Short mmCIF file of C-alpha atoms in Angstrom, two decimals:
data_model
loop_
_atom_site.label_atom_id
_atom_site.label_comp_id
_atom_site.label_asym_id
_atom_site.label_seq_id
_atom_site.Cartn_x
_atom_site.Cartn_y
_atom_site.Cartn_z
CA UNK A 1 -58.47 0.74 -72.42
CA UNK A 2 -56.17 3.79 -72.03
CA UNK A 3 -57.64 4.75 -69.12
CA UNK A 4 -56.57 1.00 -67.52
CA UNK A 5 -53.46 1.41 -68.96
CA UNK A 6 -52.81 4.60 -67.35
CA UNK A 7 -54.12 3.25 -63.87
CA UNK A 8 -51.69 0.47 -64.37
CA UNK A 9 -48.97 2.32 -64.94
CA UNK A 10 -49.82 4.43 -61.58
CA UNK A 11 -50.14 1.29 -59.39
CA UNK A 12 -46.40 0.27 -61.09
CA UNK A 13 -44.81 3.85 -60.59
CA UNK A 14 -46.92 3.57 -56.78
CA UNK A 15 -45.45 0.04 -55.81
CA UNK A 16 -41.98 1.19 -57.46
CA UNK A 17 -42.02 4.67 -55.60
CA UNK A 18 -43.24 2.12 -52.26
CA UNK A 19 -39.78 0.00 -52.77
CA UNK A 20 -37.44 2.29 -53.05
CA UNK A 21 -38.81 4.66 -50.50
CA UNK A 22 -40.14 2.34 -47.72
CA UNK A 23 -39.11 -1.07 -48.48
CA UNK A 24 -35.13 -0.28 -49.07
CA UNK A 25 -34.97 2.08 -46.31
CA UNK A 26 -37.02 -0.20 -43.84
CA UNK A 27 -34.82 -3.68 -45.42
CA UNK A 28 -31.29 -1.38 -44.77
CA UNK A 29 -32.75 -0.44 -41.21
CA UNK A 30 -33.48 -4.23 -40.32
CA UNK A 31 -29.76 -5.65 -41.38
CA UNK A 32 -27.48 -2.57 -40.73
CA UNK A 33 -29.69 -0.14 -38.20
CA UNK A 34 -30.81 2.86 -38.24
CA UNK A 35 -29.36 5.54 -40.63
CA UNK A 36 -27.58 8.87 -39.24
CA UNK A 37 -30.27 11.58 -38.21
CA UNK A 38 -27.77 13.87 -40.28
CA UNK A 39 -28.73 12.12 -43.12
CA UNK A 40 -31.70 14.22 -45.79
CA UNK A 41 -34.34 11.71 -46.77
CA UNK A 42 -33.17 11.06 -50.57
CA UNK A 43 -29.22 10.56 -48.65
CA UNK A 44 -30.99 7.98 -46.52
CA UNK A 45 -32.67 5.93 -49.61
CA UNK A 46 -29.41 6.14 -51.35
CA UNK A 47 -26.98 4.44 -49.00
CA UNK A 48 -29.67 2.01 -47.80
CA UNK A 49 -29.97 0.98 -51.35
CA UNK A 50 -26.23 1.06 -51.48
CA UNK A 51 -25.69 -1.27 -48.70
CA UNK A 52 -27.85 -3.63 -49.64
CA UNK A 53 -26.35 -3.76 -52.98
CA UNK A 54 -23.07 -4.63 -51.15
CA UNK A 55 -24.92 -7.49 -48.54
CA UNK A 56 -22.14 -9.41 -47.83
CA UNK A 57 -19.04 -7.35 -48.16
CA UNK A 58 -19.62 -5.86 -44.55
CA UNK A 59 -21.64 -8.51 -43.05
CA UNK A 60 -19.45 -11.18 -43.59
CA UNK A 61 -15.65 -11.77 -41.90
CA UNK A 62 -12.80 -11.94 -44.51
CA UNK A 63 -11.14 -14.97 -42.61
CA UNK A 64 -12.55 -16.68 -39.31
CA UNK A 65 -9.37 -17.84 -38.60
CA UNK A 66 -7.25 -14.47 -39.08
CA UNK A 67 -4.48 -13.11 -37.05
CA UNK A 68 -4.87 -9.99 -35.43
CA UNK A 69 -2.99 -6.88 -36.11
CA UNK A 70 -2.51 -3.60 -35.71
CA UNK A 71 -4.10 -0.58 -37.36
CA UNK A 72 -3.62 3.11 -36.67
CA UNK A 73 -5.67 6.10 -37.44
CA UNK A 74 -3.85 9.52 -37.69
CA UNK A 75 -5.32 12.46 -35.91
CA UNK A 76 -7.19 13.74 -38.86
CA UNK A 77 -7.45 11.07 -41.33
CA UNK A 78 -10.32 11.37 -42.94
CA UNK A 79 -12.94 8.18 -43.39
CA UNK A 80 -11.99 7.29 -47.03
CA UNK A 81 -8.21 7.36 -46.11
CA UNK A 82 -9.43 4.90 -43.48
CA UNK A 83 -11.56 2.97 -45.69
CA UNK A 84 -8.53 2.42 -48.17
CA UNK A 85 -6.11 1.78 -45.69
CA UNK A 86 -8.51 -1.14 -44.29
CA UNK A 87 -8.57 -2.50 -47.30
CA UNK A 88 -4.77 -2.26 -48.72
CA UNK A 89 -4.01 -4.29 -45.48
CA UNK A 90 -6.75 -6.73 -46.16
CA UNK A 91 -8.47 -6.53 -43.22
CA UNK A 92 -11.84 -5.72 -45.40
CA UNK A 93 -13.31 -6.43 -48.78
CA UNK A 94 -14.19 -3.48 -50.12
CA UNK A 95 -13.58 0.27 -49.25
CA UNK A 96 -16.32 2.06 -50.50
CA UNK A 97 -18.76 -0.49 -49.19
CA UNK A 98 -17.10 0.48 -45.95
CA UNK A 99 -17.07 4.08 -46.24
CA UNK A 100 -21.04 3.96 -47.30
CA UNK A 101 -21.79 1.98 -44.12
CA UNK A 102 -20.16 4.54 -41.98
CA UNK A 103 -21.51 7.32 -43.60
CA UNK A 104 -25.01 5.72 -43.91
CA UNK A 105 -24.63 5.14 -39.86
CA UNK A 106 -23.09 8.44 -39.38
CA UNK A 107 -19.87 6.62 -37.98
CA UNK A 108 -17.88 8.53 -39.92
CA UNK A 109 -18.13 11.46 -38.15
CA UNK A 110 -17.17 9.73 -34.67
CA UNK A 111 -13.97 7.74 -35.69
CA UNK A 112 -11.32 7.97 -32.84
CA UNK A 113 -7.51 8.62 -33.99
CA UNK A 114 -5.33 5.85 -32.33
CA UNK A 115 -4.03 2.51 -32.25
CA UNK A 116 -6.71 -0.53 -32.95
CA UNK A 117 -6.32 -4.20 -32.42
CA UNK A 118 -8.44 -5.61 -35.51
CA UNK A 119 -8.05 -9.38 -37.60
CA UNK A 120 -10.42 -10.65 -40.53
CA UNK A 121 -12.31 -12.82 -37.99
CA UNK A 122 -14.38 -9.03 -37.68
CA UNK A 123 -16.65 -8.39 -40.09
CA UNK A 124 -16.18 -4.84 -42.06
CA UNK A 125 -19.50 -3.80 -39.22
CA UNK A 126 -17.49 -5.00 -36.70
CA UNK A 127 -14.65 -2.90 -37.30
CA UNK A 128 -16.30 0.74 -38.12
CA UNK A 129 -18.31 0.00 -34.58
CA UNK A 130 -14.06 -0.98 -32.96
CA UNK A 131 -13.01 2.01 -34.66
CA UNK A 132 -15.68 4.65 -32.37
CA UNK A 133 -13.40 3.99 -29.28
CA UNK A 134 -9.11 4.12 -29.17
CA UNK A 135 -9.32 3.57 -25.63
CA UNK A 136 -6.60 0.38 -25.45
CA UNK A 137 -8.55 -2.83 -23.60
CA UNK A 138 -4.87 -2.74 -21.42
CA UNK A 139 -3.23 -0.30 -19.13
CA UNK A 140 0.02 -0.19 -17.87
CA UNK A 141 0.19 0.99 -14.02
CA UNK A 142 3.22 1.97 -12.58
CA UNK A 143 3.96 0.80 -8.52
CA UNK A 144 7.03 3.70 -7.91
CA UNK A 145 9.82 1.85 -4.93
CA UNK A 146 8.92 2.67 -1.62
CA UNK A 147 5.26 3.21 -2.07
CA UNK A 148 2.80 2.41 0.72
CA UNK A 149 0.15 0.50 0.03
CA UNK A 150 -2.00 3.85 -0.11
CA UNK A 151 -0.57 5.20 -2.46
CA UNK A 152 -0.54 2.57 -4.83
CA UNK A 153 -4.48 2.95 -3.92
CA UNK A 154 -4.15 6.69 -4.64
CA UNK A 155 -3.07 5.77 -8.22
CA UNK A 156 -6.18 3.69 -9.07
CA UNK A 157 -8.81 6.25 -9.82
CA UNK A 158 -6.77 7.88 -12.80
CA UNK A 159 -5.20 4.43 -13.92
CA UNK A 160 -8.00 3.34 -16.46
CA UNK A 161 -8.79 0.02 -14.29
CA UNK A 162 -12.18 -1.02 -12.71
CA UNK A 163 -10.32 -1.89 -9.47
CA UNK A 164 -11.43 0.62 -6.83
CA UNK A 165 -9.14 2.60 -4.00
CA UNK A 166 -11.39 1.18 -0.97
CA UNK A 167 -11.53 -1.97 -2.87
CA UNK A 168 -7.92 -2.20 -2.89
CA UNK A 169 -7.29 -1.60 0.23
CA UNK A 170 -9.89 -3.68 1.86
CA UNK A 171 -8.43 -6.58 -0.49
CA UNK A 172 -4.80 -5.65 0.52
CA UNK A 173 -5.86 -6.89 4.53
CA UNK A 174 -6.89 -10.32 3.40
CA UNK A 175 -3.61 -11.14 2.30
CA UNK A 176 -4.12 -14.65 -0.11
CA UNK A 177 -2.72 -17.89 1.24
CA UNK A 178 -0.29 -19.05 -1.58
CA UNK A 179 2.51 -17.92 -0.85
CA UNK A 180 4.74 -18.82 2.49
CA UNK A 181 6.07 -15.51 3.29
CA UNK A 182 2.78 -14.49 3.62
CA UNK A 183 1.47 -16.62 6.53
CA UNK A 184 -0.05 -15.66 9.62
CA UNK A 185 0.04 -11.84 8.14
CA UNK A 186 -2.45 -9.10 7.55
CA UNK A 187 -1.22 -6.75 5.23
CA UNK A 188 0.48 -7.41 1.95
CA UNK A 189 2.62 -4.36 2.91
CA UNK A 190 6.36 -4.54 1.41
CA UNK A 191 5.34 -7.49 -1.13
CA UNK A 192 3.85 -5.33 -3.90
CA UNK A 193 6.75 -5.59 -5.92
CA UNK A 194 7.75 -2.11 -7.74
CA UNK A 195 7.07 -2.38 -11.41
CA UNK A 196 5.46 -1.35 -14.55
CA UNK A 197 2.35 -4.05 -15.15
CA UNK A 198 0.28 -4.32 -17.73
CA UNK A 199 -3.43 -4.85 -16.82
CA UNK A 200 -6.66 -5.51 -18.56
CA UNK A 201 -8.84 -2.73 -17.80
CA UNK A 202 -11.54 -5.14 -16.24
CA UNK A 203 -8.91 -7.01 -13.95
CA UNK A 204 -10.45 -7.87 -10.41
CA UNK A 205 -8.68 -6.71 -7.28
CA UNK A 206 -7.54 -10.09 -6.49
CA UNK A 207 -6.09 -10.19 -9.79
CA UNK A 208 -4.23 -7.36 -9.62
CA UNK A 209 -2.88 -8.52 -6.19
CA UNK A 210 -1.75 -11.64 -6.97
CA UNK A 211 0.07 -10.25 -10.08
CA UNK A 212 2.18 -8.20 -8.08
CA UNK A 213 2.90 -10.95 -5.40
CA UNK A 214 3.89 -13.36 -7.91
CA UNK A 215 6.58 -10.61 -9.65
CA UNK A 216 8.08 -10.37 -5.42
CA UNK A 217 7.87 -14.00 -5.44
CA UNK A 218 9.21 -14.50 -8.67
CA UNK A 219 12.60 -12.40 -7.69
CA UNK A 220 12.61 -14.24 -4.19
CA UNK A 221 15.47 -16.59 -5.11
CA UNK A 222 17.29 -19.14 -2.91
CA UNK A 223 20.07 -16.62 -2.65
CA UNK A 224 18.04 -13.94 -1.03
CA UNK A 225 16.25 -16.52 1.11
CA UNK A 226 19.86 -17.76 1.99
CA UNK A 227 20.89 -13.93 2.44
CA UNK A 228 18.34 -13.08 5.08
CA UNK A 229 18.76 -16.06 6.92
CA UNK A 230 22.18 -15.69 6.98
CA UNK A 231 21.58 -12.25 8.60
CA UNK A 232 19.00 -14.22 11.25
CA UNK A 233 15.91 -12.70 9.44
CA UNK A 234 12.79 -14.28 8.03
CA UNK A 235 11.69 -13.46 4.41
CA UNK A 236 9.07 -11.32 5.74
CA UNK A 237 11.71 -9.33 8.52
CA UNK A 238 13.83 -9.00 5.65
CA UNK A 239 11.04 -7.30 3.50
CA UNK A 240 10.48 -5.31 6.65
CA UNK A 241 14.50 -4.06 6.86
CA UNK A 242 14.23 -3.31 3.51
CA UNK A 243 11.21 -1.20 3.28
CA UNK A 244 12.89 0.98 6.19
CA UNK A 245 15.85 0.91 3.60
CA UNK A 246 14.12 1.64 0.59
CA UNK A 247 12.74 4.83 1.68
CA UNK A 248 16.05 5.93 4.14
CA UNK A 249 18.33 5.90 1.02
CA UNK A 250 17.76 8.36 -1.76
CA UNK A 251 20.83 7.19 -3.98
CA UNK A 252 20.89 3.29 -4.37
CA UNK A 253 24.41 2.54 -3.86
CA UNK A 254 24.11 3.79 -0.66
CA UNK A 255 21.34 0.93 0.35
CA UNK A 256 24.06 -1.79 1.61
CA UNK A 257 25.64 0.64 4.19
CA UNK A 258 22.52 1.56 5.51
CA UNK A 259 21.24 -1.71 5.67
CA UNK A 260 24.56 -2.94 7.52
CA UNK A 261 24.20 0.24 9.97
CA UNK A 262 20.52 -0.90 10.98
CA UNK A 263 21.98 -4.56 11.29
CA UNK A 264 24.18 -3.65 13.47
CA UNK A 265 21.89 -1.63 15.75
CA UNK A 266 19.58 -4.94 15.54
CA UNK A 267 22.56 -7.40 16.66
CA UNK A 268 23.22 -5.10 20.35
CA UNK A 269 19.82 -4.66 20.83
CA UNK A 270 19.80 -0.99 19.78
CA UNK A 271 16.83 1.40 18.70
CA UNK A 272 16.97 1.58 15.29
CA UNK A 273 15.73 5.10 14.98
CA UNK A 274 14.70 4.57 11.84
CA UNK A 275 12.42 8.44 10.90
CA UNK A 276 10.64 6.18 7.87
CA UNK A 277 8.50 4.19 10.56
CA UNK A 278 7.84 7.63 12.08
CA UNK A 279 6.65 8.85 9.12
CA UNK A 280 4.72 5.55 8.39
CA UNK A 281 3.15 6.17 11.71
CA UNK A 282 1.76 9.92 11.04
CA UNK A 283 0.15 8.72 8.36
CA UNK A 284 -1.10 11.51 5.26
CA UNK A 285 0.32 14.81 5.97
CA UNK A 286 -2.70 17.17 4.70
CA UNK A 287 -0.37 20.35 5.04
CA UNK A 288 2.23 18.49 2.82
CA UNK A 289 -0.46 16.24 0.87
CA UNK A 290 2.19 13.55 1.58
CA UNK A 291 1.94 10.13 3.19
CA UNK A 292 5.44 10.93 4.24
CA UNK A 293 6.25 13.89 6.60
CA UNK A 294 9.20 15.63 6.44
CA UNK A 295 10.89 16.86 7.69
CA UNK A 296 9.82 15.45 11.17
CA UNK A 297 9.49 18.06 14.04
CA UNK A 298 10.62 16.33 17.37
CA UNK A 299 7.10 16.22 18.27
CA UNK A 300 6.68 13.79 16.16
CA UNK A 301 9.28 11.75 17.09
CA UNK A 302 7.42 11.29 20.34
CA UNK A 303 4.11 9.84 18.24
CA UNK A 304 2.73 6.66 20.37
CA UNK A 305 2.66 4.28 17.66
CA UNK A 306 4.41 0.61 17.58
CA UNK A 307 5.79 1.61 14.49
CA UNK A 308 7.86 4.44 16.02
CA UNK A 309 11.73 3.49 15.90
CA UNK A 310 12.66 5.44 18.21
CA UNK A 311 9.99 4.81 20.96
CA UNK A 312 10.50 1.13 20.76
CA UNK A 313 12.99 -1.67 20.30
CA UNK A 314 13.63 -3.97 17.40
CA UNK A 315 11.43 -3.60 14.03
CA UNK A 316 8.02 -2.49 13.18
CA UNK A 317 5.29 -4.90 12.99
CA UNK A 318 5.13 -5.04 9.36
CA UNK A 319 6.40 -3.46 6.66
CA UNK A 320 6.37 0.18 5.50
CA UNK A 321 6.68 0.86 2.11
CA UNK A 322 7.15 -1.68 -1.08
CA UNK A 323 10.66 -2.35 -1.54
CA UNK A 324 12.60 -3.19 -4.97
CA UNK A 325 15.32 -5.87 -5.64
CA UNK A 326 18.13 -3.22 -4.76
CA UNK A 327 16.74 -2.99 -1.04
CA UNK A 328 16.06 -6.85 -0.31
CA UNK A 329 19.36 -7.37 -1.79
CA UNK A 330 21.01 -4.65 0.51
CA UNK A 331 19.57 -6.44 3.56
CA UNK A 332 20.31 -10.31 2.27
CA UNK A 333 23.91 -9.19 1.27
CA UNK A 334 24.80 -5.85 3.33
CA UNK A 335 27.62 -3.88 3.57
CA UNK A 336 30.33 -4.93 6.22
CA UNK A 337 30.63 -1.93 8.60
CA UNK A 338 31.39 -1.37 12.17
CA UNK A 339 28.30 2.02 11.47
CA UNK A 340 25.62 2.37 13.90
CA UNK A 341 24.86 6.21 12.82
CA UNK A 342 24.13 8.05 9.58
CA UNK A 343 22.64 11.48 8.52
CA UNK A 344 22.45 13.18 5.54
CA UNK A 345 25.03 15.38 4.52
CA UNK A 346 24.67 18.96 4.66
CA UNK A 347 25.04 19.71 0.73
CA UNK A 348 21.54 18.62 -0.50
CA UNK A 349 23.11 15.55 -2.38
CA UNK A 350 20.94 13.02 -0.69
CA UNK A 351 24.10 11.35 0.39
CA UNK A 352 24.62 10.38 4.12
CA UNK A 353 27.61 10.51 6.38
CA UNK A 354 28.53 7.50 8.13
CA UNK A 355 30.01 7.23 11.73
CA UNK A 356 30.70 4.28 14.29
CA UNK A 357 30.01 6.59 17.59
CA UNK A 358 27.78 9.05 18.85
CA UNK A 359 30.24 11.45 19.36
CA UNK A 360 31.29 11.18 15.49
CA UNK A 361 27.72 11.31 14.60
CA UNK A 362 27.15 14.67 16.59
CA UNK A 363 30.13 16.25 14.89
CA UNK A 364 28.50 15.49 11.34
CA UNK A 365 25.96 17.77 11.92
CA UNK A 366 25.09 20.32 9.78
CA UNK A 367 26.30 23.90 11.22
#
């Protein structure tokens, strides 16, 4: 009889020693995953058996229906700091159930420092996996005035976004349909409107692209329209004008006198001269690692492109460079000014000098 007893009492110590080391372990494996290789063995049965004591608190969401918010972790916060901060805000149930599942999964020793868009509608799971990776789903991407279209390209590969540089560009040639000052075109050149956007880091090319037309075409008011017509220019000509003006004037206020000077060269039939469209025309400068030569030898003034200002009449066939409001409203609403010449002044201010012959234009030179 004692020797059944004592054969019982093995089978109950085997099937006890069977649940707590296989069956908890295998149970916590099922629901929550696989525990942290870091973990010992008798680590391992404990927080399995820990987080199955909890179930629900980390399975289930707090509120389906919650608004999200946002959560920051400090560089150096530890995981129970975390833990209690989740729950003060009441974004989970229970701290330590938290803190066991992200030791158990070994999350704890992977949680990012930043800022976190969470909500109740996430389970307490849901968050400690968010909480491996600060990188923000949005980026904010910066088109600087007077940018060519290759350069906003250039700034794609360190911007955060999926969209490509040769998928830009190829994009950028099959200009969409929507918009009127965009017919019959090939290039979105000039209507990339300067800006600081803020993208989803999965936004498609065309995306992207429209985004920025729709900011030009949002500041394309009736006045401009009026403006450019009033100077006998199409919206697109007067994108054009202003993309020479954009990148001719260094200081802003000094975009309306420029714009009147190449006005006036326009109205007699004049050259405009303009050394942007020369510069278009060269194209990257691999000595300068600049899209934008300068200064320009007279050489290249002689470049055979249809861009060159000074090799042939009227303005370039498109664009140069992506203009901002201070530009298209320089060419809509220029100064009045009897100027046909400018050059810079001789003191490094990034100021021009302004003259209404030749002659006075020669005597501004620099000595």
């Amino acid at each position: 009889m004692r020797k059944l007893i004592a054969i019982f009492f093995v089978l109950m110590l085997c099937a006890a020693l069977g649940f707590i080391f296989i069956y908890i372990p295998s149970r916590a494996t099922r629901v929550y995953g696989p525990p942290a290789s870091s973990l010992s063995f008798p680590q391992r049965v404990q927080y399995a058996a820990l987080l199955l004591w909890y179930d629900g608190l980390l399975t289930q969401p707090l509120d389906l229906s919650g608004a999200e918010q946002t959560f920051t972790i400090n560089v150096g916060e530890t995981v129970d700091a975390v833990a209690t901060h989740l729950q003060s805000v009441g974004l989970i149930r229970d701290a330590e159930a938290f803190r066991s599942y992200m030791i158990y999964s070994g999350m704890d020793t992977s949680m990012q420092a930043g800022e976190y868009k969470l909500s109740t509608a996430m389970s307490a799971m849901d968050i400690a996996h968010e909480l491996q990776d600060a990188t923000p789903e949005e980026v904010t991407f910066i088109v600087l005035p007077g940018w060519r279209l290759e350069e906003i390209a250039d700034a794609l590969p360190t911007s955060g976004l999926s969209v490509t540089y040769d998928e830009f560009l190829s994009t950028a040639k099959t200009p969409p349909r929507d918009y009127d000052f965009l017919a019959g075109v090939s290039s979105i050149e000039g209507f990339m409107y300067p800006d600081s956007y803020i993208f989803s880091r999965k936004i498609s090319v065309d995306e992207m692209i429209n985004d920025m037309l729709r900011n030009f075409s949002a500041h394309l008011t009736l006045d401009l329209k009026n403006g450019f017509e009033k100077q006998g220019l199409t919206v697109y000509q007067g994108a054009t004008l202003a993309s020479m003006v954009e990148r001719e004037a260094v200081h802003e206020d000094e975009q309306p006198l420029i714009a009147s000077v190449y006005l006036n060269r326009l109205k007699i039939g004049m050259k405009l001269d303009a050394d942007p469209t020369v510069q278009y025309a060269i194209g990257y400068n691999f000595l300068q690692q600049s899209w934008w030569t300068n200064p320009l030898s007279l050489l290249d003034l002689q470049v055979n492109s249809i861009y060159n200002t000074y090799k042939y009449p009227g303005l370039p066939p498109t664009p140069i460079s992506n203009p901002r409001l201070g530009a298209l409203h320089a060419v809509a609403f220029p100064a009045e000014t009897t100027y046909y010449f400018f050059r810079a002044k001789c003191d490094d201010s990034g100021f021009h000098e302004f003259s209404e012959t030749f002659d006075e234009h020669l005597q501004n030179g620099c000595p």
